[in-house]
mmCIF file of C-alpha atoms in Angstrom:
data_model
loop_
_atom_site.group_PDB
_atom_site.id
_atom_site.type_symbol
_atom_site.label_atom_id
_atom_site.label_comp_id
_atom_site.label_asym_id
_atom_site.label_seq_id
_atom_site.Cartn_x
_atom_site.Cartn_y
_atom_site.Cartn_z
ATOM 1 C CA MET A 1 34.942 -4.939 -8.602
ATOM 2 C CA VAL A 2 31.370 -5.930 -7.706
ATOM 3 C CA LEU A 3 31.412 -8.787 -5.210
ATOM 4 C CA ALA A 4 27.703 -9.469 -4.673
ATOM 5 C CA TYR A 5 24.624 -8.932 -6.813
ATOM 6 C CA LEU A 6 21.627 -10.727 -8.281
ATOM 7 C CA PRO A 7 22.018 -11.456 -11.989
ATOM 8 C CA SER A 8 19.155 -10.973 -14.397
ATOM 9 C CA PRO A 9 18.084 -13.955 -16.515
ATOM 10 C CA SER A 10 19.741 -14.208 -19.890
ATOM 11 C CA GLN A 11 16.358 -14.647 -21.567
ATOM 12 C CA GLY A 12 12.679 -14.692 -20.758
ATOM 13 C CA VAL A 13 11.346 -16.365 -23.904
ATOM 14 C CA TRP A 14 12.069 -19.792 -25.361
ATOM 15 C CA HIS A 15 10.765 -21.061 -28.677
ATOM 16 C CA LEU A 16 9.375 -24.469 -29.510
ATOM 17 C CA GLY A 17 9.332 -24.064 -33.263
ATOM 18 C CA PRO A 18 7.028 -21.084 -33.941
ATOM 19 C CA LEU A 19 5.531 -21.248 -30.411
ATOM 20 C CA PRO A 20 7.025 -18.779 -27.862
ATOM 21 C CA ILE A 21 7.182 -19.996 -24.261
ATOM 22 C CA ARG A 22 7.293 -16.921 -22.025
ATOM 23 C CA ALA A 23 8.592 -17.032 -18.468
ATOM 24 C CA TYR A 24 6.185 -14.236 -17.506
ATOM 25 C CA ALA A 25 3.211 -16.407 -18.451
ATOM 26 C CA LEU A 26 4.692 -19.486 -16.781
ATOM 27 C CA CYS A 27 5.081 -17.593 -13.489
ATOM 28 C CA ILE A 28 1.471 -16.452 -13.587
ATOM 29 C CA ILE A 29 0.219 -19.936 -14.468
ATOM 30 C CA ALA A 30 2.282 -21.505 -11.691
ATOM 31 C CA GLY A 31 0.895 -18.950 -9.243
ATOM 32 C CA VAL A 32 -2.679 -19.699 -10.289
ATOM 33 C CA PHE A 33 -2.228 -23.444 -9.836
ATOM 34 C CA ALA A 34 -0.549 -22.976 -6.442
ATOM 35 C CA GLY A 35 -3.276 -20.620 -5.271
ATOM 36 C CA VAL A 36 -6.063 -22.943 -6.384
ATOM 37 C CA TRP A 37 -4.321 -25.923 -4.763
ATOM 38 C CA LEU A 38 -4.039 -24.169 -1.399
ATOM 39 C CA THR A 39 -7.614 -22.894 -1.572
ATOM 40 C CA ARG A 40 -8.929 -26.367 -2.401
ATOM 41 C CA ARG A 41 -7.170 -27.762 0.672
ATOM 42 C CA ARG A 42 -8.508 -25.023 2.910
ATOM 43 C CA TRP A 43 -12.039 -25.376 1.560
ATOM 44 C CA ALA A 44 -11.970 -29.149 2.090
ATOM 45 C CA ALA A 45 -10.700 -28.632 5.652
ATOM 46 C CA ARG A 46 -13.748 -26.446 6.283
ATOM 47 C CA GLY A 47 -16.042 -29.234 5.163
ATOM 48 C CA GLY A 48 -16.566 -28.042 1.598
ATOM 49 C CA ASN A 49 -16.242 -29.815 -1.712
ATOM 50 C CA PRO A 50 -12.834 -28.957 -3.246
ATOM 51 C CA GLU A 51 -14.386 -29.180 -6.708
ATOM 52 C CA ASP A 52 -16.289 -26.016 -5.779
ATOM 53 C CA ILE A 53 -12.988 -24.133 -5.869
ATOM 54 C CA SER A 54 -12.015 -25.451 -9.290
ATOM 55 C CA ASP A 55 -15.386 -24.407 -10.683
ATOM 56 C CA ILE A 56 -15.140 -20.917 -9.158
ATOM 57 C CA ALA A 57 -11.567 -20.527 -10.434
ATOM 58 C CA VAL A 58 -12.798 -21.082 -13.993
ATOM 59 C CA TRP A 59 -14.690 -17.813 -13.567
ATOM 60 C CA ALA A 60 -12.368 -15.882 -11.246
ATOM 61 C CA VAL A 61 -9.062 -16.374 -13.083
ATOM 62 C CA PRO A 62 -10.072 -15.031 -16.541
ATOM 63 C CA PHE A 63 -11.921 -12.132 -14.925
ATOM 64 C CA GLY A 64 -8.873 -11.426 -12.787
ATOM 65 C CA LEU A 65 -6.489 -11.372 -15.746
ATOM 66 C CA LEU A 66 -8.817 -9.060 -17.637
ATOM 67 C CA GLY A 67 -9.188 -6.789 -14.615
ATOM 68 C CA GLY A 68 -5.448 -6.647 -14.048
ATOM 69 C CA ARG A 69 -4.818 -5.623 -17.630
ATOM 70 C CA LEU A 70 -7.632 -3.074 -17.682
ATOM 71 C CA TYR A 71 -6.316 -1.466 -14.497
ATOM 72 C CA HIS A 72 -2.837 -1.154 -15.997
ATOM 73 C CA VAL A 73 -4.062 0.312 -19.285
ATOM 74 C CA ILE A 74 -6.532 2.705 -17.647
ATOM 75 C CA THR A 75 -3.986 4.039 -15.158
ATOM 76 C CA ASP A 76 -1.199 4.360 -17.754
ATOM 77 C CA PRO A 77 -3.008 5.125 -21.039
ATOM 78 C CA GLU A 78 -0.159 7.250 -22.390
ATOM 79 C CA LEU A 79 1.925 4.101 -22.790
ATOM 80 C CA TYR A 80 -0.438 2.988 -25.554
ATOM 81 C CA PHE A 81 -2.614 5.827 -26.832
ATOM 82 C CA THR A 82 -0.274 8.769 -27.388
ATOM 83 C CA ALA A 83 1.832 9.754 -30.384
ATOM 84 C CA GLY A 84 4.657 7.334 -31.058
ATOM 85 C CA HIS A 85 2.972 4.401 -29.288
ATOM 86 C CA GLN A 86 0.983 1.471 -30.632
ATOM 87 C CA PRO A 87 -2.545 1.032 -29.204
ATOM 88 C CA ILE A 88 -2.505 -2.634 -30.207
ATOM 89 C CA ARG A 89 0.155 -3.243 -27.560
ATOM 90 C CA ALA A 90 -2.484 -2.695 -24.897
ATOM 91 C CA LEU A 91 -3.477 -6.283 -25.725
ATOM 92 C CA TYR A 92 0.064 -7.643 -25.324
ATOM 93 C CA ILE A 93 -0.373 -9.002 -21.835
ATOM 94 C CA TRP A 94 2.814 -11.080 -22.183
ATOM 95 C CA ASP A 95 4.890 -7.888 -22.211
ATOM 96 C CA GLY A 96 3.958 -7.300 -18.582
ATOM 97 C CA GLY A 97 1.441 -4.984 -17.018
ATOM 98 C CA LEU A 98 -1.109 -6.538 -14.661
ATOM 99 C CA GLY A 99 -2.428 -4.319 -11.883
ATOM 100 C CA ILE A 100 -3.166 -6.282 -8.712
ATOM 101 C CA PRO A 101 -6.060 -4.022 -7.580
ATOM 102 C CA GLY A 102 -7.844 -4.495 -10.893
ATOM 103 C CA ALA A 103 -7.133 -8.223 -10.916
ATOM 104 C CA VAL A 104 -8.595 -8.683 -7.441
ATOM 105 C CA ALA A 105 -11.587 -6.417 -8.099
ATOM 106 C CA LEU A 106 -12.713 -8.000 -11.366
ATOM 107 C CA GLY A 107 -11.591 -11.433 -10.180
ATOM 108 C CA ALA A 108 -14.045 -10.994 -7.301
ATOM 109 C CA VAL A 109 -16.827 -10.451 -9.841
ATOM 110 C CA GLY A 110 -15.898 -13.719 -11.546
ATOM 111 C CA ALA A 111 -15.698 -15.440 -8.152
ATOM 112 C CA TRP A 112 -19.163 -14.128 -7.279
ATOM 113 C CA LEU A 113 -20.566 -15.619 -10.483
ATOM 114 C CA GLY A 114 -18.908 -18.938 -9.707
ATOM 115 C CA CYS A 115 -20.122 -18.863 -6.111
ATOM 116 C CA ARG A 116 -23.700 -18.282 -7.265
ATOM 117 C CA ARG A 117 -23.493 -21.375 -9.446
ATOM 118 C CA ARG A 118 -22.375 -23.435 -6.457
ATOM 119 C CA GLY A 119 -24.606 -21.816 -3.826
ATOM 120 C CA ILE A 120 -21.633 -20.494 -1.861
ATOM 121 C CA THR A 121 -21.373 -17.201 -0.004
ATOM 122 C CA LEU A 122 -18.716 -14.975 -1.554
ATOM 123 C CA ALA A 123 -17.381 -13.952 1.874
ATOM 124 C CA ASP A 124 -16.787 -17.605 2.815
ATOM 125 C CA PHE A 125 -14.954 -18.218 -0.428
ATOM 126 C CA ALA A 126 -12.878 -15.042 -0.009
ATOM 127 C CA ASP A 127 -11.719 -16.105 3.450
ATOM 128 C CA ALA A 128 -10.713 -19.536 2.180
ATOM 129 C CA ALA A 129 -8.970 -18.060 -0.861
ATOM 130 C CA ALA A 130 -7.035 -15.189 0.767
ATOM 131 C CA PRO A 131 -3.816 -17.128 1.582
ATOM 132 C CA GLY A 132 -3.863 -18.812 -1.830
ATOM 133 C CA LEU A 133 -4.384 -15.485 -3.549
ATOM 134 C CA VAL A 134 -1.348 -13.894 -1.963
ATOM 135 C CA LEU A 135 0.686 -17.053 -2.681
ATOM 136 C CA ALA A 136 -0.254 -16.691 -6.358
ATOM 137 C CA GLN A 137 0.904 -13.069 -6.264
ATOM 138 C CA ALA A 138 4.235 -14.076 -4.704
ATOM 139 C CA MET A 139 4.913 -16.507 -7.528
ATOM 140 C CA GLY A 140 3.581 -14.292 -10.297
ATOM 141 C CA ARG A 141 5.944 -11.455 -9.329
ATOM 142 C CA TRP A 142 8.856 -13.497 -10.656
ATOM 143 C CA GLY A 143 7.549 -12.810 -14.136
ATOM 144 C CA ASN A 144 8.772 -9.221 -13.669
ATOM 145 C CA TYR A 145 12.240 -10.621 -12.959
ATOM 146 C CA PHE A 146 12.352 -12.434 -16.292
ATOM 147 C CA ASN A 147 11.049 -9.341 -18.094
ATOM 148 C CA GLN A 148 13.568 -7.116 -16.264
ATOM 149 C CA GLU A 149 10.831 -4.643 -15.349
ATOM 150 C CA LEU A 150 9.311 -2.880 -12.345
ATOM 151 C CA TYR A 151 12.611 -2.714 -10.464
ATOM 152 C CA GLY A 152 13.459 0.002 -7.980
ATOM 153 C CA ARG A 153 15.907 2.870 -7.903
ATOM 154 C CA ALA A 154 19.669 2.419 -8.121
ATOM 155 C CA THR A 155 21.349 0.837 -5.114
ATOM 156 C CA SER A 156 24.677 -0.588 -3.949
ATOM 157 C CA LEU A 157 23.224 -3.090 -1.468
ATOM 158 C CA PRO A 158 24.645 -6.639 -1.641
ATOM 159 C CA TRP A 159 21.355 -7.987 -3.046
ATOM 160 C CA LYS A 160 21.219 -5.386 -5.832
ATOM 161 C CA LEU A 161 19.822 -6.531 -9.171
ATOM 162 C CA LEU A 162 21.828 -6.292 -12.387
ATOM 163 C CA ILE A 163 19.691 -4.901 -15.208
ATOM 164 C CA ASP A 164 20.842 -5.319 -18.796
ATOM 165 C CA PRO A 165 21.497 -2.047 -20.710
ATOM 166 C CA ALA A 166 18.476 -2.564 -22.973
ATOM 167 C CA HIS A 167 16.140 -2.519 -19.952
ATOM 168 C CA ARG A 168 17.647 0.371 -17.996
ATOM 169 C CA PRO A 169 15.864 3.724 -17.602
ATOM 170 C CA ASP A 170 16.457 6.378 -20.235
ATOM 171 C CA GLY A 171 19.585 8.360 -19.450
ATOM 172 C CA SER A 172 20.894 5.714 -17.032
ATOM 173 C CA ALA A 173 22.847 3.458 -19.363
ATOM 174 C CA ASP A 174 25.876 3.599 -17.055
ATOM 175 C CA ILE A 175 23.900 2.587 -13.934
ATOM 176 C CA ALA A 176 23.693 -1.185 -13.729
ATOM 177 C CA PHE A 177 22.300 -2.102 -10.293
ATOM 178 C CA TYR A 178 18.811 -1.512 -8.888
ATOM 179 C CA HIS A 179 16.536 -2.578 -6.047
ATOM 180 C CA PRO A 180 14.910 -5.979 -6.845
ATOM 181 C CA THR A 181 11.414 -4.835 -5.928
ATOM 182 C CA PHE A 182 9.921 -7.975 -7.481
ATOM 183 C CA LEU A 183 11.810 -9.944 -4.815
ATOM 184 C CA TYR A 184 10.758 -7.622 -2.012
ATOM 185 C CA GLU A 185 7.109 -8.011 -2.930
ATOM 186 C CA SER A 186 7.377 -11.766 -3.414
ATOM 187 C CA LEU A 187 8.916 -12.202 0.043
ATOM 188 C CA TRP A 188 6.383 -9.832 1.590
ATOM 189 C CA ASP A 189 3.574 -11.842 0.013
ATOM 190 C CA LEU A 190 4.955 -15.114 1.363
ATOM 191 C CA GLY A 191 5.129 -13.554 4.816
ATOM 192 C CA ALA A 192 1.541 -12.328 4.375
ATOM 193 C CA MET A 193 0.444 -15.855 3.478
ATOM 194 C CA ALA A 194 2.047 -17.260 6.616
ATOM 195 C CA LEU A 195 0.450 -14.530 8.738
ATOM 196 C CA LEU A 196 -3.008 -15.162 7.267
ATOM 197 C CA LEU A 197 -2.750 -18.893 7.901
ATOM 198 C CA TRP A 198 -1.734 -18.213 11.494
ATOM 199 C CA LEU A 199 -4.520 -15.674 12.044
ATOM 200 C CA ASP A 200 -7.090 -18.100 10.682
ATOM 201 C CA ARG A 201 -5.906 -20.903 12.928
ATOM 202 C CA ARG A 202 -5.673 -18.656 15.977
ATOM 203 C CA TYR A 203 -8.906 -16.695 15.581
ATOM 204 C CA ARG A 204 -10.970 -18.613 12.983
ATOM 205 C CA LEU A 205 -11.837 -15.418 11.123
ATOM 206 C CA ARG A 206 -15.015 -15.519 9.054
ATOM 207 C CA ARG A 207 -17.491 -13.233 7.201
ATOM 208 C CA GLY A 208 -14.789 -11.808 4.961
ATOM 209 C CA ARG A 209 -12.566 -10.722 7.840
ATOM 210 C CA LEU A 210 -9.598 -12.840 6.812
ATOM 211 C CA PHE A 211 -9.815 -11.389 3.316
ATOM 212 C CA ALA A 212 -9.875 -7.911 4.850
ATOM 213 C CA CYS A 213 -6.694 -8.825 6.742
ATOM 214 C CA TYR A 214 -5.142 -9.803 3.412
ATOM 215 C CA VAL A 215 -6.006 -6.360 2.011
ATOM 216 C CA VAL A 216 -4.495 -4.617 5.045
ATOM 217 C CA VAL A 217 -1.240 -6.576 4.959
ATOM 218 C CA TYR A 218 -0.795 -6.502 1.191
ATOM 219 C CA THR A 219 -1.424 -2.770 0.806
ATOM 220 C CA ALA A 220 0.869 -1.965 3.743
ATOM 221 C CA GLY A 221 3.693 -3.774 1.967
ATOM 222 C CA ARG A 222 2.830 -2.380 -1.436
ATOM 223 C CA SER A 223 3.106 1.188 -0.112
ATOM 224 C CA TRP A 224 6.801 0.997 0.804
ATOM 225 C CA ILE A 225 7.692 -1.120 -2.215
ATOM 226 C CA GLU A 226 5.941 1.347 -4.510
ATOM 227 C CA ALA A 227 8.078 4.125 -3.019
ATOM 228 C CA LEU A 228 11.201 2.371 -4.329
ATOM 229 C CA ARG A 229 9.996 1.851 -7.891
ATOM 230 C CA ILE A 230 11.080 4.123 -10.723
ATOM 231 C CA ASP A 231 8.985 2.757 -13.588
ATOM 232 C CA HIS A 232 6.486 5.055 -15.260
ATOM 233 C CA ALA A 233 3.479 5.929 -13.110
ATOM 234 C CA ASN A 234 0.996 8.766 -13.013
ATOM 235 C CA GLU A 235 1.028 10.813 -9.822
ATOM 236 C CA PHE A 236 -1.519 12.819 -7.868
ATOM 237 C CA LEU A 237 -0.458 15.300 -5.178
ATOM 238 C CA GLY A 238 3.063 13.919 -5.232
ATOM 239 C CA LEU A 239 2.113 10.250 -4.776
ATOM 240 C CA ARG A 240 1.969 7.505 -7.368
ATOM 241 C CA LEU A 241 -1.572 6.495 -8.257
ATOM 242 C CA ASN A 242 -0.986 2.998 -6.910
ATOM 243 C CA ASP A 243 -0.133 4.518 -3.532
ATOM 244 C CA TRP A 244 -3.480 6.310 -3.402
ATOM 245 C CA VAL A 245 -5.273 3.094 -4.328
ATOM 246 C CA SER A 246 -3.382 1.250 -1.577
ATOM 247 C CA VAL A 247 -4.299 3.914 0.980
ATOM 248 C CA ALA A 248 -7.980 3.748 0.030
ATOM 249 C CA LEU A 249 -8.054 -0.060 0.160
ATOM 250 C CA PHE A 250 -6.129 -0.137 3.457
ATOM 251 C CA LEU A 251 -8.538 2.285 5.116
ATOM 252 C CA GLY A 252 -11.542 0.458 3.683
ATOM 253 C CA ALA A 253 -10.327 -2.903 5.003
ATOM 254 C CA VAL A 254 -9.509 -1.495 8.442
ATOM 255 C CA THR A 255 -12.950 0.099 8.606
ATOM 256 C CA TYR A 256 -14.574 -3.209 7.683
ATOM 257 C CA LEU A 257 -12.618 -5.073 10.359
ATOM 258 C CA ALA A 258 -13.641 -2.501 12.970
ATOM 259 C CA ALA A 259 -17.290 -2.558 11.884
ATOM 260 C CA THR A 260 -17.564 -6.360 11.975
ATOM 261 C CA ARG A 261 -15.690 -6.838 15.215
ATOM 262 C CA ARG A 262 -17.632 -8.706 17.827
ATOM 263 C CA PRO A 263 -16.893 -9.788 21.430
ATOM 264 C CA THR A 264 -14.635 -12.784 21.743
ATOM 265 C CA ALA A 265 -16.679 -15.884 22.350
ATOM 266 C CA ALA A 266 -15.607 -18.896 24.367
ATOM 267 C CA VAL A 267 -13.438 -21.107 22.230
ATOM 268 C CA ASP A 268 -14.116 -24.793 21.803
ATOM 269 C CA GLU A 269 -10.531 -25.970 22.184
ATOM 270 C CA PRO A 270 -11.116 -29.571 21.001
ATOM 271 C CA ALA A 271 -12.879 -28.228 17.896
ATOM 272 C CA ARG A 272 -10.036 -25.808 17.280
ATOM 273 C CA ALA A 273 -7.481 -28.608 17.633
ATOM 274 C CA ARG A 274 -9.351 -30.727 15.096
ATOM 275 C CA GLU A 275 -9.534 -27.804 12.641
ATOM 276 C CA GLU A 276 -5.840 -26.968 13.034
ATOM 277 C CA GLN A 277 -4.952 -30.577 12.198
ATOM 278 C CA LYS A 278 -6.982 -30.367 8.996
ATOM 279 C CA THR A 279 -6.161 -26.825 7.859
ATOM 280 C CA PRO A 280 -2.813 -26.335 6.013
#
């Protein structure tokens, strides 16, 4: 008898007449709104116009979604362009499949375009947006829960996730419980958000350094979570491709932090106190 486990949702799609309402999309939308809300607050606390953030998001969000999908399709082309598969499904974003590295990379291009329109430095925007970005990721990961996808290997831990037979790996119909990697990453992302907010209040990081800290923390967590996953992934030298991307981004961010490090200046404590009162 199984005493403790996490159940999977009974459905991930609801219909209003002919219109499908997909939980995966709702999670992503909720994450976007939460991320924009937090970034608006942080930008206003830094003396900026919060409407700047809304205008930049109009560019960054569509670019990010496109980049996330392109990354997924490019790194796993055999899921769509080999015999027995349907290339048209590469466009079915609602079925799941958004790569965070691609979303951030192309989203940054959209953010740069939006920043140019507003006369804002991309590095300043990136520092303000970093906690909101990882908050959006934490919420968006729950879309994988509703799709019953991207879970980890089989486990007997008390927080194991029940996967319905239709969504289990081939040849594992009799294995019901798996690591809830969506939950691991969501919790890691929430912890990363809290850490970034603390670092910004404590050290007032600027010039893209807070965003670099986001890259370091996120990729560190993604590496061990990726090691648990059993979904399809191409490998190189025994490591999943996403692991290599995480390693490259981690090293790049650490290098940037080291290169932009400067001696600690005297801190204006009253100014810091005023900023901490304003910054969420």
